[in-house]
Coordinates of C-alpha atoms in Angstrom, one line a residue:
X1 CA 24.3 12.3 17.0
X2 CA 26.6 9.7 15.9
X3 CA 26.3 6.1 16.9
X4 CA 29.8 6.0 17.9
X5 CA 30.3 9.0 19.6
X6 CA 30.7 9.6 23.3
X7 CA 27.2 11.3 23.2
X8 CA 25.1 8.5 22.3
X9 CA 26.9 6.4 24.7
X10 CA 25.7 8.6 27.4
X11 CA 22.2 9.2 25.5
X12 CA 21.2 5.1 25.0
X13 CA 21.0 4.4 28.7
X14 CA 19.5 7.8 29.8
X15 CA 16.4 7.1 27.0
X16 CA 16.5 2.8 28.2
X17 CA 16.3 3.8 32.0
X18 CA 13.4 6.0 31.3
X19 CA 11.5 4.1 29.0
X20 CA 11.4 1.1 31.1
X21 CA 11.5 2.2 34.2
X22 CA 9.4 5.0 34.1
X23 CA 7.1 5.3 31.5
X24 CA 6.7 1.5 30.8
X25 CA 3.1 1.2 32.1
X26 CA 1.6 4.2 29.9
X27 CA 2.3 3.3 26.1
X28 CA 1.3 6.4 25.0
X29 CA 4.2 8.3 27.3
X30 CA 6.5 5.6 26.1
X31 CA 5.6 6.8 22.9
X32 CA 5.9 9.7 23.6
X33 CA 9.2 9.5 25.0
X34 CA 10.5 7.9 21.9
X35 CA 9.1 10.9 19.8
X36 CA 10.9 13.7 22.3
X37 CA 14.5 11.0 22.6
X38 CA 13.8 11.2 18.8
X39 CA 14.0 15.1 18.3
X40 CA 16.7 15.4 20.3
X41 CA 18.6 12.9 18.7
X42 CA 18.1 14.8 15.2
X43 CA 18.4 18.2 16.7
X44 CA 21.7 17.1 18.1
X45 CA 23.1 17.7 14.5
X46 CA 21.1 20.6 13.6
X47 CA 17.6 21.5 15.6
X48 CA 16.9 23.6 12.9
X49 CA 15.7 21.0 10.2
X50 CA 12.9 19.0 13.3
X51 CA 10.5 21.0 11.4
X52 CA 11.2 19.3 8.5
X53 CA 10.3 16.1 9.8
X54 CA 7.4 17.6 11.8
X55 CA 6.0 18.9 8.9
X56 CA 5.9 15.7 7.1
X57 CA 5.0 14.1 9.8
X58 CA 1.6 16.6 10.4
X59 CA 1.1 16.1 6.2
X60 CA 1.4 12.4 6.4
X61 CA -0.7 11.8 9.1
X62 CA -3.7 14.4 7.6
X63 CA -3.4 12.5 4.1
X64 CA -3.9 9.1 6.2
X65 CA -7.3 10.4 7.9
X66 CA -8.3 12.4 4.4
X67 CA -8.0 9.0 2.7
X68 CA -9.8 7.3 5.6
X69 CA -12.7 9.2 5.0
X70 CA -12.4 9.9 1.1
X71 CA -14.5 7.3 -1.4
X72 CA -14.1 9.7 -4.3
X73 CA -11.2 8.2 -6.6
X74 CA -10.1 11.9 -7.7
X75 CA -9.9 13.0 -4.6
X76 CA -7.7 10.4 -3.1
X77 CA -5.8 10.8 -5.6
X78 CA -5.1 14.2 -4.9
X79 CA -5.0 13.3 -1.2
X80 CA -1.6 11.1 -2.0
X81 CA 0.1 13.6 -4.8
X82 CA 0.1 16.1 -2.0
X83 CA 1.8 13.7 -0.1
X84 CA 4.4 12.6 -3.1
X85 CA 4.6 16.5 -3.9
X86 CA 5.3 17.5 0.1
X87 CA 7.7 14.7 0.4
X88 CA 9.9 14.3 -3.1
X89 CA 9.5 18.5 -3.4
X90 CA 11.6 18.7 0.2
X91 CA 14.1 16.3 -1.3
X92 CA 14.5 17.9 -4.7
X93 CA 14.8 21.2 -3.2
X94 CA 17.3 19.9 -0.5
X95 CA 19.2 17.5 -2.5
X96 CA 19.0 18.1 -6.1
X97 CA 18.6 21.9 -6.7
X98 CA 22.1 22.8 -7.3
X99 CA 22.5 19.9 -9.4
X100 CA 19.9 20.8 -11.8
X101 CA 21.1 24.4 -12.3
X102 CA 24.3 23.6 -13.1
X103 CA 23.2 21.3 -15.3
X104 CA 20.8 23.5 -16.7
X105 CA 23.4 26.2 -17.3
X106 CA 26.0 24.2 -18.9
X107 CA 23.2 22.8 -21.5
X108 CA 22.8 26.9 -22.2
X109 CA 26.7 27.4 -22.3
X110 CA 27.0 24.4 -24.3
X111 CA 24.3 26.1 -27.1
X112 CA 26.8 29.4 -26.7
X113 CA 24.1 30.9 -24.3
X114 CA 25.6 32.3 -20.8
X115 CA 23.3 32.4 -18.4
X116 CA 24.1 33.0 -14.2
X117 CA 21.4 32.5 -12.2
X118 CA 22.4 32.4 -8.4
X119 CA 23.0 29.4 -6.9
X120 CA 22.0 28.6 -2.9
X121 CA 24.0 27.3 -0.2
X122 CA 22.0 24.5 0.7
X123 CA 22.7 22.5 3.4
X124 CA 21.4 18.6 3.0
X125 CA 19.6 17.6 6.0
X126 CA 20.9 14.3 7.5
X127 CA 18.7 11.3 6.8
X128 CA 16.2 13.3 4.6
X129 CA 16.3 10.3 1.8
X130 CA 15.5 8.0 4.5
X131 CA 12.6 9.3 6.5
X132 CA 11.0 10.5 3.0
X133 CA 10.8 7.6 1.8
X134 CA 9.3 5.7 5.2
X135 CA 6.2 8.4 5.2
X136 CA 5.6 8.0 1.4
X137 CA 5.3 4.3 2.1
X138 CA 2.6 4.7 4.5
X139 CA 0.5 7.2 2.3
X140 CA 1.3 4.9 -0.7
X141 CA -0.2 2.1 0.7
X142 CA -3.2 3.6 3.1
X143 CA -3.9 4.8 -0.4
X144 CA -4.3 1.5 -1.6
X145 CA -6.2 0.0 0.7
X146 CA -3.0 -1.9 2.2
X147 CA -2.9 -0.3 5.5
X148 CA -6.0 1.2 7.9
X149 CA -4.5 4.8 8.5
X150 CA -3.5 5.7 12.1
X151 CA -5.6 8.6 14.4
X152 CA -2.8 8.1 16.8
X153 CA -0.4 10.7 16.1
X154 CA 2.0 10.1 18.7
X155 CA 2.5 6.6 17.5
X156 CA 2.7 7.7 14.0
X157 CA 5.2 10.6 15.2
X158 CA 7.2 7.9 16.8
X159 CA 7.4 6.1 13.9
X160 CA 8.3 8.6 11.5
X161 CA 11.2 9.8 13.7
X162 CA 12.3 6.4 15.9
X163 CA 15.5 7.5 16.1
X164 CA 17.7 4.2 15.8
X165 CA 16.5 4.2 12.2
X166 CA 16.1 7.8 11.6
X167 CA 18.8 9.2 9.5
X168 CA 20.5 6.1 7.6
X169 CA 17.7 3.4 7.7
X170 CA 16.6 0.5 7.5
X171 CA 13.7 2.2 5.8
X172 CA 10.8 0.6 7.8
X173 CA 7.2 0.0 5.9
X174 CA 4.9 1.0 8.0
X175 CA 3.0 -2.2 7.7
X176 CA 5.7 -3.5 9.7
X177 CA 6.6 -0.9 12.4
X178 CA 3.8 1.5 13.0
X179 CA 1.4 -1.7 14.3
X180 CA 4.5 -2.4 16.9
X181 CA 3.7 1.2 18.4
X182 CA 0.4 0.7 19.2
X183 CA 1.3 -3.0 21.4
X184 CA 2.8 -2.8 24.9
X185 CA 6.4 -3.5 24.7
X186 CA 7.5 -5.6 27.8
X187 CA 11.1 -6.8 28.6
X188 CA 12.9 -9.5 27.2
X189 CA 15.9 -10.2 28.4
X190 CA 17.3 -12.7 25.4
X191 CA 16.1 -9.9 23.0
X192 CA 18.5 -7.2 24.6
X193 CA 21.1 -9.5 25.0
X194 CA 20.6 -10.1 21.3
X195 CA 20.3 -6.2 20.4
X196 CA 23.4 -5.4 22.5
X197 CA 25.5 -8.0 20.5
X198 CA 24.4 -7.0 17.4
X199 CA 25.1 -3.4 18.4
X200 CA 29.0 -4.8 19.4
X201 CA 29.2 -6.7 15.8
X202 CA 28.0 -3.0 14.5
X203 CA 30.8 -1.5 15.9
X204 CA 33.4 -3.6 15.3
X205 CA 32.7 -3.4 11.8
X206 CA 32.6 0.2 11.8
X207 CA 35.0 1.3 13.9
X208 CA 37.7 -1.7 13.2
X209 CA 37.0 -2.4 9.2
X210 CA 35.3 0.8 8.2
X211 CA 37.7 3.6 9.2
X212 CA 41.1 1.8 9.4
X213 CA 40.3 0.4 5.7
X214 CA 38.7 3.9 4.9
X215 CA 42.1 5.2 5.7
X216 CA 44.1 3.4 2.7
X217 CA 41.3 4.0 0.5
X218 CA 41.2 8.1 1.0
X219 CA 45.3 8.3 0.3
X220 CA 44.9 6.3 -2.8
X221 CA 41.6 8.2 -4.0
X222 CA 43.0 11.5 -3.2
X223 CA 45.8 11.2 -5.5
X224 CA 45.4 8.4 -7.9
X225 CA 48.2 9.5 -10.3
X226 CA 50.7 8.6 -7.8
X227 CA 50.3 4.8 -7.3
X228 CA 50.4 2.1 -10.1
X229 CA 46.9 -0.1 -11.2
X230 CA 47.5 -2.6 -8.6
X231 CA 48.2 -0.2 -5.8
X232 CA 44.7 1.3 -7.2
X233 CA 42.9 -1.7 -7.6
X234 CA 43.7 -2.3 -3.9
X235 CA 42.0 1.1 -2.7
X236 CA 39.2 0.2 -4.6
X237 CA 38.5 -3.0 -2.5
X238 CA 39.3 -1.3 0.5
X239 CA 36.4 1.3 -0.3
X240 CA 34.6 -1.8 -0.9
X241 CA 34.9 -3.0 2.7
X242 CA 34.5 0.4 3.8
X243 CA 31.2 1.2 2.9
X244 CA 30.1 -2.6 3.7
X245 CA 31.6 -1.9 7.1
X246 CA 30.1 1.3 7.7
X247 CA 26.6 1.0 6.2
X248 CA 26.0 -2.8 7.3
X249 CA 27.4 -2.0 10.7
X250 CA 25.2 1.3 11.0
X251 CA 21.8 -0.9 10.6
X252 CA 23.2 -3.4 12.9
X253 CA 23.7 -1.0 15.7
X254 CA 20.2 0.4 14.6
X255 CA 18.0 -3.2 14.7
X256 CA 20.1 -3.7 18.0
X257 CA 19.3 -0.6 19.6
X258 CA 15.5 -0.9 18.5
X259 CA 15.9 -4.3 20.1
X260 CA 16.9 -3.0 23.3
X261 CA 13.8 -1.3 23.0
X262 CA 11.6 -3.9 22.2
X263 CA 11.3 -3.3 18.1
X264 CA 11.8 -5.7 15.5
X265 CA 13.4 -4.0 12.1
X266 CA 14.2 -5.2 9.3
X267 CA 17.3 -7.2 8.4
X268 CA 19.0 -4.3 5.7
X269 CA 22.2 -6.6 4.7
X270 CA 22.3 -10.2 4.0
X271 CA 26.0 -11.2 3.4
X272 CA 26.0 -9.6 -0.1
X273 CA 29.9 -9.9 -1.1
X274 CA 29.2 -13.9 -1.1
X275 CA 26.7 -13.1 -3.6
X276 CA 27.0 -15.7 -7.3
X277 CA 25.8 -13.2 -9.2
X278 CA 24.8 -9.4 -9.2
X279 CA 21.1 -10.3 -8.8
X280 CA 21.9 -12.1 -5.8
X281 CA 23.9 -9.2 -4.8
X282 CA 20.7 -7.0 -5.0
X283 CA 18.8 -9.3 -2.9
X284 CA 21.4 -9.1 -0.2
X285 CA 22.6 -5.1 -0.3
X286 CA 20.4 -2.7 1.2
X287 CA 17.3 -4.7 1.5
X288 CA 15.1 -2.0 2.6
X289 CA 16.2 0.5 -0.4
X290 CA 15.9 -2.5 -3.0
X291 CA 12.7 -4.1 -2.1
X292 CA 11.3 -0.4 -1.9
X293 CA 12.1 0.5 -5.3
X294 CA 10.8 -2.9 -6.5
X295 CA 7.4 -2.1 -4.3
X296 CA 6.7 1.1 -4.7
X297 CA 8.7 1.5 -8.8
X298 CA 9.5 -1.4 -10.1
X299 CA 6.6 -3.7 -10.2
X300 CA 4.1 0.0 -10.8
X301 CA 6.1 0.1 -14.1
X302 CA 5.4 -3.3 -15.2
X303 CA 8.4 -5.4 -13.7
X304 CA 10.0 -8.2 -15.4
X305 CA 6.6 -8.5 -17.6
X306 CA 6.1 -7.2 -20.9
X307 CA 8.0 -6.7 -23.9
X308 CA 11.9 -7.0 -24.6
X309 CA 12.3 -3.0 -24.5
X310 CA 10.0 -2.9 -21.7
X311 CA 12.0 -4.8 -19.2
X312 CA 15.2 -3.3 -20.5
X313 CA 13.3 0.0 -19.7
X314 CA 12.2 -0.6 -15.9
X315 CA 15.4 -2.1 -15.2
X316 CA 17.4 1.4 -16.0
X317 CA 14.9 3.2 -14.6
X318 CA 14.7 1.6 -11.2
X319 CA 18.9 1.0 -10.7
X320 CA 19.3 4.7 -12.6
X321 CA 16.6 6.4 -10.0
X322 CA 18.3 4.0 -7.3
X323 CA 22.0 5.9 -8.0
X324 CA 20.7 9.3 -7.8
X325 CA 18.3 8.7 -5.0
X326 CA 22.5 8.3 -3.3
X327 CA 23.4 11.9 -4.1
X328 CA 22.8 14.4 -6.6
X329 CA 26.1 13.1 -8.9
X330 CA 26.5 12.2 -12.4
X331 CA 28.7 9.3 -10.9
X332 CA 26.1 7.7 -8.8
X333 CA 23.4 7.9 -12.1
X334 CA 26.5 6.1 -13.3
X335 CA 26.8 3.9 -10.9
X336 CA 23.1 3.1 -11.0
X337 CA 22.9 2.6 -14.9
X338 CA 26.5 0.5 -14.7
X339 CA 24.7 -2.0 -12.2
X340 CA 21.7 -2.4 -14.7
X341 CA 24.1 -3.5 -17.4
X342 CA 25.9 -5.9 -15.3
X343 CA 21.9 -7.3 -13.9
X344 CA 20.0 -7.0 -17.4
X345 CA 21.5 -10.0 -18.8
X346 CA 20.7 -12.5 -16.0
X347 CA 17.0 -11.0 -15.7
X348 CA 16.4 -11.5 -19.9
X349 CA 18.0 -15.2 -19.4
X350 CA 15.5 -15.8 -16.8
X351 CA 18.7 -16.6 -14.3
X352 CA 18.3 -13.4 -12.0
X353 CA 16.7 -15.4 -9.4
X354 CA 18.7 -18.6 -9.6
X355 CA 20.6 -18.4 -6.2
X356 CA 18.1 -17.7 -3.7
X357 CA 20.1 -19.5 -0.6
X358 CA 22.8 -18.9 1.5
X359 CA 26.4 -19.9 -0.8
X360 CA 27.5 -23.6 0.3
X361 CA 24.3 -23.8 2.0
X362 CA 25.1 -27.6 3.6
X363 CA 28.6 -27.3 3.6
X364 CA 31.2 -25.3 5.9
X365 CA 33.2 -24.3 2.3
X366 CA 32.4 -23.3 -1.2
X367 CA 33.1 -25.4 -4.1
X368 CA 35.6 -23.9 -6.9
X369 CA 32.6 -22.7 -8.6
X370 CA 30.9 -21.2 -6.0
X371 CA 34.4 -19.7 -5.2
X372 CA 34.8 -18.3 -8.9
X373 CA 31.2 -17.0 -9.0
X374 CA 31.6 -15.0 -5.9
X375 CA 35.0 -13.6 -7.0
X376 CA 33.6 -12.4 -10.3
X377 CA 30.7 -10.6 -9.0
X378 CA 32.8 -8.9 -5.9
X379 CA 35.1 -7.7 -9.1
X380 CA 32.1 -6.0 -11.0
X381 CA 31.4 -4.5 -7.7
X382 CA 34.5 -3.3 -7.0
X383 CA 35.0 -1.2 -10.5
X384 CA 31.3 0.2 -9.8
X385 CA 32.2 1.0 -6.6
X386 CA 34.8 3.5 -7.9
X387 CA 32.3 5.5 -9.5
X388 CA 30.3 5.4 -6.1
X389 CA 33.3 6.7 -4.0
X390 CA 34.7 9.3 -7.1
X391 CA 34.2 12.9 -6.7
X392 CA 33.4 13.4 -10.2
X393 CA 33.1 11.4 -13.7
X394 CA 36.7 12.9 -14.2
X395 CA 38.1 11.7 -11.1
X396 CA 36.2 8.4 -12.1
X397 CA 37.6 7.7 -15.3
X398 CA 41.5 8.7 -13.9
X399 CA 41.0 6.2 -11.3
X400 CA 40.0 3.3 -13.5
X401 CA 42.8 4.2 -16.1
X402 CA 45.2 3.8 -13.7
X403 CA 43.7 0.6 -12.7
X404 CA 43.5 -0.5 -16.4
X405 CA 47.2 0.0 -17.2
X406 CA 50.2 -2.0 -17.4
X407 CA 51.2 -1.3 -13.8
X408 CA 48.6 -3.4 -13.0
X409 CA 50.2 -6.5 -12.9
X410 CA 53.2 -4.6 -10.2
X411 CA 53.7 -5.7 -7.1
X412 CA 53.0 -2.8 -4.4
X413 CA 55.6 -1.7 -2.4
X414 CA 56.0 -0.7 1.6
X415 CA 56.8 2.8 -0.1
X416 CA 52.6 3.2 -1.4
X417 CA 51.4 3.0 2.1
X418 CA 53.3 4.9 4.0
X419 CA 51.0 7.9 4.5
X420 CA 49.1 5.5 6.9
X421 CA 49.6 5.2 10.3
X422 CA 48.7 1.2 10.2
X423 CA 50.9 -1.5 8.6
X424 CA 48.9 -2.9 5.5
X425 CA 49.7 -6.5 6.8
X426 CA 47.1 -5.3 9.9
X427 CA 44.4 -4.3 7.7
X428 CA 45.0 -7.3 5.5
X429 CA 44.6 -9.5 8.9
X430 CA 41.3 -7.4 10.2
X431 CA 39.9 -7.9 6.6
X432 CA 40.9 -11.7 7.1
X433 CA 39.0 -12.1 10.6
X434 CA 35.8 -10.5 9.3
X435 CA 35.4 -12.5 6.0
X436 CA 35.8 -15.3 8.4
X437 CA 33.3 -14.8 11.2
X438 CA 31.3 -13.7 8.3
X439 CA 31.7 -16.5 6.3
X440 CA 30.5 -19.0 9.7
X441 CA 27.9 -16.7 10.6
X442 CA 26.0 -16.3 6.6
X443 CA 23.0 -18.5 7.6
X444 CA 22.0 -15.5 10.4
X445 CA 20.2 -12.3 10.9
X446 CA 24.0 -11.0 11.6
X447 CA 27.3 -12.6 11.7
X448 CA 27.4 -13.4 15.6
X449 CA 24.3 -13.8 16.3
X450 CA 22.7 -17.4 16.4
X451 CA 25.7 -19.4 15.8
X452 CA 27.8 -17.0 18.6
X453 CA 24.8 -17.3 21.3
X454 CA 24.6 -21.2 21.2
X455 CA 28.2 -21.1 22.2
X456 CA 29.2 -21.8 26.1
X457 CA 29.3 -18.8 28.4
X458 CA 33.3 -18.5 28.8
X459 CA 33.6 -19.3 25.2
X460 CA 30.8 -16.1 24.3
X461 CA 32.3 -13.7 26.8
X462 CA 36.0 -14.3 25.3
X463 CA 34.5 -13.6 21.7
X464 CA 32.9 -10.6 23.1
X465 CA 36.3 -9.4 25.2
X466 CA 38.4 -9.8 21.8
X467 CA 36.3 -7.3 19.9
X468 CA 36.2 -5.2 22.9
X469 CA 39.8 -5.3 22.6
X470 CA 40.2 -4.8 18.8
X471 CA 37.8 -1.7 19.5
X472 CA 40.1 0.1 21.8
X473 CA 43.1 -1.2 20.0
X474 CA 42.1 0.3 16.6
X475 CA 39.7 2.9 16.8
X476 CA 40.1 6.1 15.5
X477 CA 41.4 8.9 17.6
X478 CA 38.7 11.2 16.1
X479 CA 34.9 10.5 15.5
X480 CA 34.5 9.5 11.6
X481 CA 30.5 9.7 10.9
X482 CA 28.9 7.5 8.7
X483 CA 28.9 7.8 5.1
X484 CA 25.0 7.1 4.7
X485 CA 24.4 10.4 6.8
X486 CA 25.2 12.2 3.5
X487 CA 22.1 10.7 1.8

């Protein structure tokens, strides 16, 4: 079910009425609720895959109690490889399979040795990357000692599935949301307040930035040949704001909706395009994927200690493992290994945690500096992003060719956008509006939220009626989903 779809519109206040009207003095049947609004929010896509997640829910919850009651160091240990076998063996089956035969074949083909082993038609289960990850973090660290396993499995079920955060994030630790399944949840009207604005600032910046600037991006992707370097480099920073837009504004209709429910997630997105450098970009981009990786990869490898070649080592590994975790695509490894070249030299010159604050942190604008740093670093993104969005290394390379040519330095003409139904000038303005509530909102969980609720009431409702309004005025006619679903 897709966040902005008719469906879930009807679905949100169905599963709010019941779960606070109804079940709200039984916890457990409130749990319970969110386990069955769960299911049927998954199995709205395709009921066939619930017994994925049910069966790594059942396996993550027995490894829990095993480890409970296991001293014996081999034994826990086997204990949590089941759990890393069950889990990573569903994604690399799902996922990766197809990849690695036709990898495998053409290294046979390429030593003059045909082979033709049948490939499957696999279909990727939405969100499979996501909820994999969330029950490997809880065996991970009830393994360690981190986290006193559950013997409630309705409140683990729930947290496995909770469906705001189910197929696209943030991934939750369980150290953080499991404990807020076993507390009564009572009513706060500020928090939904909070949740549905946040939830209105989601959709605004997928519906309004996402698609319409996903629009331009597709027509120049699709045939890159036919539009000079600047034209290019233009779709490239459109994809840019389209996957910002869709992905940021997917977790901020997800922490809203939990909100509405009484939850607390994680903030996933922090501003990142006014990032000063790439390792600042890191910290701000998909906090919940990062800070897994550093948790659960990074710092097990040895981190930033160690020798010269070891650091160089575990930071290819983790931004290399991070790209193909995206998809099972020589340009996401790519992608991956093209953002440890650009973070490598900051973390050997000791500068990869020099901006740790918001940019301008006292001051309403940036300095030139500031301004310079932040346009650098959104550049580097931009020409990784291209390998990100390309279909295949081949596609890649054409694209970045064309960028890299003398037409670069053309000015584009009306003629290069007119397979869109929107005047570039509009998207240039949208783009415009949201750098700018952005820019005033970068101290906050989310762009409207602190600085926009201090605000007086006619002043808050006029906000709220404009994006209404920009909503209606530029969404879609059809429902686009969320690029995130495919990982």
């Amino acid at each position: 079910m897709l966040f902005n779809s008719l469906d879930f519109a009807l679905f949100l206040p169905i599963v709010f009425v019941l779960y606070w009207f109804v079940t709200a003095r039984n916890l457990k049947l409130q749990n319970l609720l969110i386990v069955v609004a769960s299911y049927v929010f998954y199995g709205w896509w395709d009921w066939r895959f619930l017994s994925l997640i049910l069966f790594s829910t059942l396996v993550d919850y027995l490894v829990g109690l095993g480890l409970s009651k296991q001293e014996n160091l081999l034994k826990r240990r086997v204990l949590l490889w089941t759990s890393i076998g069950v889990n990573l063996g569903f994604l690399g089956f799902f996922k990766y399979y197809n990849f690695f035969l036709d990898n495998f074949i053409e290294a046979f083909s390429f030593f003059g040795r045909d082979i033709s082993p049948n490939s499957l038609n696999i279909i990727l289960p939405v969100g499979i990357s996501f909820y994999t990850f969330q029950t490997l973090s809880y065996s991970i660290d009830v393994y360690k000692r981190k986290l006193e396993p559950t013997r409630d499995f309705i409140a683990f079920a729930a947290f496995v599935s909770f469906f705001p955060q189910l197929v696209a994030g943030p991934i939750e630790r369980a150290s953080n949301l499991l404990p807020q399944f076993y507390a009564r949840r009572t009513f706060e009207y500020s928090k939904a307040v909070d949740g549905l604005r946040q939830i209105l600032w989601g959709l605004f910046k997928k519906v309004v930035i996402a698609d319409n600037a996903a629009e331009f991006a597709n027509m120049f992707f699709n045939t890159p040949a036919d539009y000079p370097g600047s034209v290019l480099f233009l779709g490239a920073v459109f994809f840019a704001f389209q996957i910002y837009g869709d992905f940021s504004g997917y977790s901020d209709i997800a922490i809203g909706t939990a909100r509405l429910f009484g939850f607390s997630l994680m903030q996933n997105f922090a501003f990142p395009y006014f990032s000063r450098d790439m390792a600042e970009f890191w910290r701000r981009w998909h906090i919940s994927l990062s800070t897994w990786f550093r948790d659960y990869l990074y710092i097990p490898l040895g981190g930033s200690r160690g020798s010269l070649a070891m650091k160089v080592r575990n930071t290819f590994i983790i931004f290399v493992v991070s790209g193909f975790w995206h998809g099972a695509n020589w340009t996401f490894i790519v992608w991956g290994a093209l953002n440890a070249l650009y973070f490598l030299p900051l973390l050997l010159a000791r500068k990869n945690r020099t901006h740790l604050g918001p940019v301008a942190e006292n001051r309403i604008l940036p300095s030139l500096r500031e301004i310079w740093q932040m346009a650098s670093t959104f550049a580097l993104t931009v020409l990784a992003w291209v390998f990100f969005r390309a279909e295949d290394m081949a596609h890649a390379m054409a694209y970045l060719k064309g960028i890299f040519s003398t037409s670069l330095f053309t000015v584009p003409k009306g003629a290069h956008f007119l397979g869109s139904a929107m005047h570039p000038f509009v998207l240039f303005f949208l783009l415009g509006f949201f750098i700018l509530i952005e820019w005033f909102g970068r101290k906050e969980q989310y762009a409207i939220g602190a600085t926009l609720s201090s605000q007086p009431r006619f002043l808050r409702w006029l906000f709220y009626a404009l994006l209404i309004f920009m909503l209606g005025v530029f969404a879609q006619t059809n429902e686009t989903p969320f690029i995130y679903f495919q990982f």
